[in-house]
JSON list of C-alpha atoms and ligand atoms in Angstrom, two decimals:
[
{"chain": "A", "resi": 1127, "resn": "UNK", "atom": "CA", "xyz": [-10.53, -7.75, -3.50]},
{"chain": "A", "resi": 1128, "resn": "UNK", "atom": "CA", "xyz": [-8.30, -10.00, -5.85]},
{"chain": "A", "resi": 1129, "resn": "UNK", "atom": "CA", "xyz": [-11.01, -9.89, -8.01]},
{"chain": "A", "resi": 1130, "resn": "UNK", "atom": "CA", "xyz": [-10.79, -6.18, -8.41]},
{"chain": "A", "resi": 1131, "resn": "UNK", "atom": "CA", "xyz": [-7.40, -5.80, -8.26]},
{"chain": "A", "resi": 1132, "resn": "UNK", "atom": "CA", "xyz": [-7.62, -8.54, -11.73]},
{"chain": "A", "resi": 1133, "resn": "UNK", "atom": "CA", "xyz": [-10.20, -6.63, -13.78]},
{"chain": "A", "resi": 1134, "resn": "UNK", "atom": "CA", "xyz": [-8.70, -3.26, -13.28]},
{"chain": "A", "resi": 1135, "resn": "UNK", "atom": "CA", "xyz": [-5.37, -4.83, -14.48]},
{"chain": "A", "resi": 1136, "resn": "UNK", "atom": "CA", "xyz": [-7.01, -5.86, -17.26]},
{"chain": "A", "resi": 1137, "resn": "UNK", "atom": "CA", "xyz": [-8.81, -2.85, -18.32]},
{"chain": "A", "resi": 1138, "resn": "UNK", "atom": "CA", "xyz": [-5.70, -1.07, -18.39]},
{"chain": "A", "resi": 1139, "resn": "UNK", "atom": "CA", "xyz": [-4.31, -3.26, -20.41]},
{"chain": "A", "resi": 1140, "resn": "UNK", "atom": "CA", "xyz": [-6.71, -2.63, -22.86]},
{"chain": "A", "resi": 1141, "resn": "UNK", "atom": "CA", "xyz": [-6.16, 0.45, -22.39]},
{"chain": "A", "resi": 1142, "resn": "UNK", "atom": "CA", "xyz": [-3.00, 0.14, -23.39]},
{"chain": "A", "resi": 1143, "resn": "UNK", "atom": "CA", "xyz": [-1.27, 0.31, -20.23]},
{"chain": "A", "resi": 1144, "resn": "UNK", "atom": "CA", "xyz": [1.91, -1.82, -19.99]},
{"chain": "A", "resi": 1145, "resn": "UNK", "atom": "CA", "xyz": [1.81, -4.24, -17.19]},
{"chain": "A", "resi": 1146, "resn": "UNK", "atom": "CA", "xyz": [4.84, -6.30, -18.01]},
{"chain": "A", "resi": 1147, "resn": "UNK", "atom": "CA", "xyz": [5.42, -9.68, -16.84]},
{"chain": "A", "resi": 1148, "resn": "UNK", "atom": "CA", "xyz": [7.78, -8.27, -14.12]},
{"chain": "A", "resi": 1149, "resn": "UNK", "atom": "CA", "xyz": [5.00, -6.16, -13.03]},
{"chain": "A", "resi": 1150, "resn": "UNK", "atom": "CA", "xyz": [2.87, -8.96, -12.94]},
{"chain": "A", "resi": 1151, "resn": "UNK", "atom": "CA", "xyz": [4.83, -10.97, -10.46]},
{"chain": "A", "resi": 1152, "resn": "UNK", "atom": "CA", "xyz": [5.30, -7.97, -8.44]},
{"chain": "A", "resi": 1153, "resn": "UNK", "atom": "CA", "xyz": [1.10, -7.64, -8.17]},
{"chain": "A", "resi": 1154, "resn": "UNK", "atom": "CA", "xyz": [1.48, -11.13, -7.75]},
{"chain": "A", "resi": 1155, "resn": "UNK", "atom": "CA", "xyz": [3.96, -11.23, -4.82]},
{"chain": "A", "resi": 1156, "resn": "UNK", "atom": "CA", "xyz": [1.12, -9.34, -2.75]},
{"chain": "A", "resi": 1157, "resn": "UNK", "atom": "CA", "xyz": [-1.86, -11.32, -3.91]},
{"chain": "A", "resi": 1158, "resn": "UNK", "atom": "CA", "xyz": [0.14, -13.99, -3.09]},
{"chain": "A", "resi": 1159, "resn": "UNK", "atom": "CA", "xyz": [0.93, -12.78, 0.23]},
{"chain": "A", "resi": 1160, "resn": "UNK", "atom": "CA", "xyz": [-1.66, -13.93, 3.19]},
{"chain": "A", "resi": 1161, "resn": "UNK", "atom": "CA", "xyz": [-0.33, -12.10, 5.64]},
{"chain": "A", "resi": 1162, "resn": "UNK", "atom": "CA", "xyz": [-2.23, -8.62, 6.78]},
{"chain": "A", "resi": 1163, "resn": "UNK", "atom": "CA", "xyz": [1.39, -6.67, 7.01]},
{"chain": "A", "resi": 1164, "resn": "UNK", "atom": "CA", "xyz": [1.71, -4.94, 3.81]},
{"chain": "A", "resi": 1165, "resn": "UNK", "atom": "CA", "xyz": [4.76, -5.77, 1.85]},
{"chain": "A", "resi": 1166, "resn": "UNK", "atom": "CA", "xyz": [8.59, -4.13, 1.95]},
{"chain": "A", "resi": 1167, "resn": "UNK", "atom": "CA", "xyz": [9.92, -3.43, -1.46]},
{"chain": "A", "resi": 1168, "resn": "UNK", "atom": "CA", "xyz": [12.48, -5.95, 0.03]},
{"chain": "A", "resi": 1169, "resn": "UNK", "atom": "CA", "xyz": [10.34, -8.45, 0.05]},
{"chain": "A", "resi": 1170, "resn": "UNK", "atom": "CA", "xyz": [8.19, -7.68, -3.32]},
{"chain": "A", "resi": 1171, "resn": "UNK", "atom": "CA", "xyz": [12.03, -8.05, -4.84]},
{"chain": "A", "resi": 1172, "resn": "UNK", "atom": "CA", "xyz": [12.61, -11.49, -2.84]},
{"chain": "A", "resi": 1173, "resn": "UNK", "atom": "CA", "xyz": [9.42, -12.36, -3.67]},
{"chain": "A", "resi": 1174, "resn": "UNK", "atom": "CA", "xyz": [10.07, -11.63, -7.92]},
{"chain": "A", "resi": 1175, "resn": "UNK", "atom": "CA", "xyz": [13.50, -13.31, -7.43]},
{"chain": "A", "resi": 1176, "resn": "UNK", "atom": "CA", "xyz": [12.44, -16.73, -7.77]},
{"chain": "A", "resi": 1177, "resn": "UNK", "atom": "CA", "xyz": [10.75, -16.02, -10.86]},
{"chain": "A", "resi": 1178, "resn": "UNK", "atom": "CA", "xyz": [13.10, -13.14, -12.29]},
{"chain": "A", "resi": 1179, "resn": "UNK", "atom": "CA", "xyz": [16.14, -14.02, -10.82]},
{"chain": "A", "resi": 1180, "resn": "UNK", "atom": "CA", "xyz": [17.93, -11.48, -12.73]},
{"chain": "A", "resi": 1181, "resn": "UNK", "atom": "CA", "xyz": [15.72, -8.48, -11.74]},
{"chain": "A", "resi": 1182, "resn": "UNK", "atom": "CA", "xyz": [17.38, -5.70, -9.34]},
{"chain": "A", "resi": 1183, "resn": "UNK", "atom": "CA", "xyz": [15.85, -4.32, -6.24]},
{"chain": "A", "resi": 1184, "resn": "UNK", "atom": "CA", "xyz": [16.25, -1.40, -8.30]},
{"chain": "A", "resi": 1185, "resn": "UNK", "atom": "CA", "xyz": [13.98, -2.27, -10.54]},
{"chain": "A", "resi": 1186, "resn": "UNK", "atom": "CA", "xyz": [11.59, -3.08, -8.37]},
{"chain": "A", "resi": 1187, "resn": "UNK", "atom": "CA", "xyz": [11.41, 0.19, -6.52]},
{"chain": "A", "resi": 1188, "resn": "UNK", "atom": "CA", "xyz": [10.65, 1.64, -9.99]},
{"chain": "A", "resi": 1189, "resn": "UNK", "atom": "CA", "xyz": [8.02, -0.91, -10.72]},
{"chain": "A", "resi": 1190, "resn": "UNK", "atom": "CA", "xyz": [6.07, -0.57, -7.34]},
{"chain": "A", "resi": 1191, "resn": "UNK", "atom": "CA", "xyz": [6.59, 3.53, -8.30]},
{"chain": "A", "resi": 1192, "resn": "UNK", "atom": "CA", "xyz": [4.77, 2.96, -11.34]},
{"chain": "A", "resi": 1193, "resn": "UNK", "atom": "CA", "xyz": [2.54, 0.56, -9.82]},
{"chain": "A", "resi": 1194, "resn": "UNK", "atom": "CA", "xyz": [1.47, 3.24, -7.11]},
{"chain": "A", "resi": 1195, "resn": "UNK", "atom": "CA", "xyz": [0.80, 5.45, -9.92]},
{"chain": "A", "resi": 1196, "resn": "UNK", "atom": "CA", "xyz": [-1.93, 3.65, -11.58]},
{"chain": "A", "resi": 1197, "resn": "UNK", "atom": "CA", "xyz": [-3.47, 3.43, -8.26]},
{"chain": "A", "resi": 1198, "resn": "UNK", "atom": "CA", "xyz": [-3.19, -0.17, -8.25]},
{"chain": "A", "resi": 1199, "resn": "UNK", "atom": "CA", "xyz": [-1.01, -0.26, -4.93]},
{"chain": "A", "resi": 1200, "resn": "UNK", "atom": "CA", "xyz": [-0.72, 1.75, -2.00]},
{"chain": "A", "resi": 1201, "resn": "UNK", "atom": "CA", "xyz": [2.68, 2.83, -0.21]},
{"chain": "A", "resi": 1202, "resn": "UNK", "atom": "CA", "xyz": [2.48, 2.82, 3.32]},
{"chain": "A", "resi": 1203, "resn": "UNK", "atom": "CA", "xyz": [4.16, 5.58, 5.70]},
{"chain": "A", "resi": 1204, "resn": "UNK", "atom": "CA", "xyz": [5.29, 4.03, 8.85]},
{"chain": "A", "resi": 1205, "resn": "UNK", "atom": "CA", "xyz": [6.97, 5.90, 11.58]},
{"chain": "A", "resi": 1206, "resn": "UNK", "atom": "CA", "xyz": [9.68, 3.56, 11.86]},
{"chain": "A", "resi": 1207, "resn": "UNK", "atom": "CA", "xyz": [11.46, 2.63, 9.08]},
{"chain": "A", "resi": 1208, "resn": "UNK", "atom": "CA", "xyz": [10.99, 1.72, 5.58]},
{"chain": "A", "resi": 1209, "resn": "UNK", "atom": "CA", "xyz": [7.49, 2.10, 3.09]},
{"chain": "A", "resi": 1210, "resn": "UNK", "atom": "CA", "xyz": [5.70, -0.60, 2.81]},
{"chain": "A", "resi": 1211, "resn": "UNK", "atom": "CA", "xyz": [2.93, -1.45, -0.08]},
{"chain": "A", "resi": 1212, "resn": "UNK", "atom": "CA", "xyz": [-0.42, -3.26, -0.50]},
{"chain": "A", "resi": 1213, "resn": "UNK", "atom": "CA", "xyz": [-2.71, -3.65, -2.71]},
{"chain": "A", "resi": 1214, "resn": "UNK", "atom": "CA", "xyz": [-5.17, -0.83, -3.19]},
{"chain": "A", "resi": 1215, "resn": "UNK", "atom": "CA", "xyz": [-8.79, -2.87, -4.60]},
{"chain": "A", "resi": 1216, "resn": "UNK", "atom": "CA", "xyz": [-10.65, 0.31, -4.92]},
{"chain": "A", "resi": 1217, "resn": "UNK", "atom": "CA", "xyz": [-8.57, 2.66, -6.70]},
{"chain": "A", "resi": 1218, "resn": "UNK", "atom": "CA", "xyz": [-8.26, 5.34, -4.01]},
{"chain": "A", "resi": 1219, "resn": "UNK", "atom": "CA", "xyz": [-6.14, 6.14, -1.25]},
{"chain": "A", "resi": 1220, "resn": "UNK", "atom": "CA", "xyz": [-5.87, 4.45, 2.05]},
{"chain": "A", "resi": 1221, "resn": "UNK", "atom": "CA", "xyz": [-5.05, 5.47, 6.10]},
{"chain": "A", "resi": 1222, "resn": "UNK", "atom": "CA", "xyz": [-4.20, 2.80, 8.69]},
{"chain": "A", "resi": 1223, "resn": "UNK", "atom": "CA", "xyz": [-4.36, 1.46, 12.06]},
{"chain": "A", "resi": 1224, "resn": "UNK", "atom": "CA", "xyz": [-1.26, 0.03, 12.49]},
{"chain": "A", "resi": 1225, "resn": "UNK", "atom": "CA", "xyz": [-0.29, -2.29, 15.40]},
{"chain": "A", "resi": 1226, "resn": "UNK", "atom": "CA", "xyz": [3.27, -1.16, 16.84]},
{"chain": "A", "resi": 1227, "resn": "UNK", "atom": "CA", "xyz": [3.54, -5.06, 18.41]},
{"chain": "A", "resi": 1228, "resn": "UNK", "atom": "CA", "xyz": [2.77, -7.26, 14.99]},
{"chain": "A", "resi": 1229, "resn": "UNK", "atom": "CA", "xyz": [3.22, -4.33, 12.76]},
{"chain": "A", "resi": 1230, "resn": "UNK", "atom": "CA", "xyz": [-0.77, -5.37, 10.93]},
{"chain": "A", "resi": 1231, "resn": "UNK", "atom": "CA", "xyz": [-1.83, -2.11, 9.54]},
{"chain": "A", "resi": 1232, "resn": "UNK", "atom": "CA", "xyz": [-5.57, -2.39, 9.08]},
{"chain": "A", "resi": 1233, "resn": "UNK", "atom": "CA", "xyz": [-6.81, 0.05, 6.51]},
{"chain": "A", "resi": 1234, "resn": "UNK", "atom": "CA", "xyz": [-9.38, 2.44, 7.77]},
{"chain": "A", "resi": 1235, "resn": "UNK", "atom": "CA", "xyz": [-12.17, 3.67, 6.10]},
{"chain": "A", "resi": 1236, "resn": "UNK", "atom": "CA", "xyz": [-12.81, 7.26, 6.62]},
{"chain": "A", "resi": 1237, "resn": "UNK", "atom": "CA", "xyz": [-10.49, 10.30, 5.22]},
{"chain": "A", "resi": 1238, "resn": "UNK", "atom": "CA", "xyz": [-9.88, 13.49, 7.55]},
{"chain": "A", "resi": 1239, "resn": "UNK", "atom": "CA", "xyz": [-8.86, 15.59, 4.40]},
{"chain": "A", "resi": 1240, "resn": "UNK", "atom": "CA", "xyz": [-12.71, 15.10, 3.30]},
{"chain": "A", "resi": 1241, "resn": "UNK", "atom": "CA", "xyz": [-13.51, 16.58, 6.59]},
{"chain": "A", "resi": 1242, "resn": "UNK", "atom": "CA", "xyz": [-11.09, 19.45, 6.77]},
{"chain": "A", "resi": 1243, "resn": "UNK", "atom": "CA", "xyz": [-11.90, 20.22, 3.38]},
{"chain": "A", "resi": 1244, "resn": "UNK", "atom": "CA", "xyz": [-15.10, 21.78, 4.98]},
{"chain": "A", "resi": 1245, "resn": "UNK", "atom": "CA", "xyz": [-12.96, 24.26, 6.60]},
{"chain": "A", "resi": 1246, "resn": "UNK", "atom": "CA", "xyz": [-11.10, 26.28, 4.05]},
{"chain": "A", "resi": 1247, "resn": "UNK", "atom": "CA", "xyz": [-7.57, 26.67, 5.81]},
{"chain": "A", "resi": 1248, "resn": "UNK", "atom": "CA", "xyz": [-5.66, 25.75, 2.85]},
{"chain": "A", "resi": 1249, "resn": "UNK", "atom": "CA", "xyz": [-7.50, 27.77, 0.46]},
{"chain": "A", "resi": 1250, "resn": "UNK", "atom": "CA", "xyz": [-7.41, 30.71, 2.57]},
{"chain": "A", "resi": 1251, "resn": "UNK", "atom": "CA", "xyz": [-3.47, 30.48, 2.33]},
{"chain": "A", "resi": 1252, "resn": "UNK", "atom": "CA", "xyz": [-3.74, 29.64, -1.25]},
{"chain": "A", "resi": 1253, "resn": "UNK", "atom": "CA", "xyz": [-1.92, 26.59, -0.55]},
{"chain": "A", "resi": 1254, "resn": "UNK", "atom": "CA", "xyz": [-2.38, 23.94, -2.70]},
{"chain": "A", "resi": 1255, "resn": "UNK", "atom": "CA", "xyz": [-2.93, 20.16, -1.49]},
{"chain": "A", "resi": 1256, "resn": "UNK", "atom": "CA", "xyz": [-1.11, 17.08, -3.62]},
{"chain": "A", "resi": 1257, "resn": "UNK", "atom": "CA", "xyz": [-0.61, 14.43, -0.57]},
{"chain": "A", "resi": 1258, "resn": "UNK", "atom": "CA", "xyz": [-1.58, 14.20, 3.02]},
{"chain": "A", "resi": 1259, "resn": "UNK", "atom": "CA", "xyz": [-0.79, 11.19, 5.29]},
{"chain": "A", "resi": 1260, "resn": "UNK", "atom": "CA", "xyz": [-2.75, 10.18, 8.52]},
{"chain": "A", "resi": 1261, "resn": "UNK", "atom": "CA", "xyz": [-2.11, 7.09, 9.94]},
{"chain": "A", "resi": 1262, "resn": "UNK", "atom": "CA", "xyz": [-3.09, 5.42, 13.55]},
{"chain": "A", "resi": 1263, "resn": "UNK", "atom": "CA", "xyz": [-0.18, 3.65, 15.65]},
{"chain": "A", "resi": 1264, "resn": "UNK", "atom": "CA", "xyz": [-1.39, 1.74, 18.84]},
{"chain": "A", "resi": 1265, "resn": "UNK", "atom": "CA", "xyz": [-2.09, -1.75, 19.59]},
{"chain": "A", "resi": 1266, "resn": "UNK", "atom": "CA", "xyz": [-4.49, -4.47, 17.72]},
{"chain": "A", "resi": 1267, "resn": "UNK", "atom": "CA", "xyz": [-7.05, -6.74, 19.40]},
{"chain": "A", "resi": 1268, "resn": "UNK", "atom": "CA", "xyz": [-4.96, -9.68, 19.30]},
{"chain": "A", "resi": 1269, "resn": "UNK", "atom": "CA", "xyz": [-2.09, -8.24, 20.57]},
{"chain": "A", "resi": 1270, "resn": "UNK", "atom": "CA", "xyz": [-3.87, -6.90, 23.44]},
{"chain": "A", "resi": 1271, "resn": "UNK", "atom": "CA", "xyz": [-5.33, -9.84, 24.30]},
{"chain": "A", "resi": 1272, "resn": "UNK", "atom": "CA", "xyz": [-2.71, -11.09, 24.16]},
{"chain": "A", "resi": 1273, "resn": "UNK", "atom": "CA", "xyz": [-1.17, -8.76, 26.96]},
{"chain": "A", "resi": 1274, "resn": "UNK", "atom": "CA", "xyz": [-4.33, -9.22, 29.07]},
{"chain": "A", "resi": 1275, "resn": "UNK", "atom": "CA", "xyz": [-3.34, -13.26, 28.93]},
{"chain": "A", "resi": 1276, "resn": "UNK", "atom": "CA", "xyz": [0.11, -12.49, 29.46]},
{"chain": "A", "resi": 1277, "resn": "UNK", "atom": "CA", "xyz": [-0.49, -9.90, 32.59]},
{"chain": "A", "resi": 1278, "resn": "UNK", "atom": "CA", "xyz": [-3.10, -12.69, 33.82]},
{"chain": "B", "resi": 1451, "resn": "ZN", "atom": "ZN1", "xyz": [-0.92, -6.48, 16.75]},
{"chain": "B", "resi": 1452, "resn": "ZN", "atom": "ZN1", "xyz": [-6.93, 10.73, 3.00]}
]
C-alpha cells in the first residue's frame, strides 16, 4: 500500500503536480502512522509540527483538501465528531466498518452506489450524483471479544 501510495506521488510529480515538502510530511504523518484509526487533521498538524514547526492547522486543513483531491487520501465521515483521513492506495473512494469502542474503521470493499446505479432513481428525477457516503458503525472482533472475556 505504501508502495502505491509512493509511485503515484511520483507520477504526479512528473506530471507536474506540486507536492511540496509540507505536503510530503503530511503523506508522511499517515504512512508513518501504524495505527488502523485514520488520522484527525489535528493530529496530521501535530504530526507536521515537529518538522514544520511554523505551519498552521490552517494550513493543514488546506493541504489534506488538496491532498483529497488528487485522490491520494480519503476523508472519513464519522457520526460523531470530526473527519478523519487515510491514505487512499488505490485511487478511488472508500466506505467503512467502523468500531464505535476503538474507533478502527476498516475499509470495506464493495460500493452500494454501483448497485443502485442499476436502478435508475436518480436519473428518473434528473438528479445528478457528485458524493454519496455509506459507512458501517458497530463493534470489531477484538472488541467483542473482548466483551465476551469481560462478561465471562
Ligand atoms: Zn473495536
Ligand atoms: Zn461508494
Amino acid at each position: 500500500m505504501d508502495e502505491n501510495i509512493r509511485k503515484r506521488l511520483h507520477e504526479m510529480r512528473k506530471n507536474g503536480y506540486k507536492i511540496t515538502p509540507q505536503r510530503q510530511e503530511i503523506v508522511n504523518a499517515f504512512l508513518d502512522s501504524s495505527r488502523k484509526l485514520p488520522l484527525s487533521a489535528e493530529e496530521v498538524y501535530m504530526k507536521v509540527k515537529e518538522k514544520y514547526q511554523n505551519i498552521s492547522l490552517d494550513t493543514v486543513y488546506r493541504n489534506l483538501a488538496v491532498l483529497q483531491n488528487l485522490k491520494i487520501i480519503n476523508r472519513v465521515n464519522f457520526h460523531d465528531v470530526k473527519s478523519r483521513y487515510e491514505l487512499n492506495p488505490g485511487g478511488d473512494h472508500q466506505h467503512h466498518m467502523i468500531c464505535l469502542t476503538c474507533g478502527s474503521a476498516e475499509p470495506i470493499n464493495f460500493c452500494p452506489l454501483k448497485l443502485l446505479s442499476e436502478n435508475n432513481f436518480a436519473a428518473e428525477k434528473n438528479f445528478e450524483i457528485r458524493e454519496h457516503t455509506f459507512e458501517l458503525f458497530g463493534y470489531c472482533s477484538t472488541c467483542r471479544e473482548r466483551a465476551i472475556i469481560d462478561n465471562a
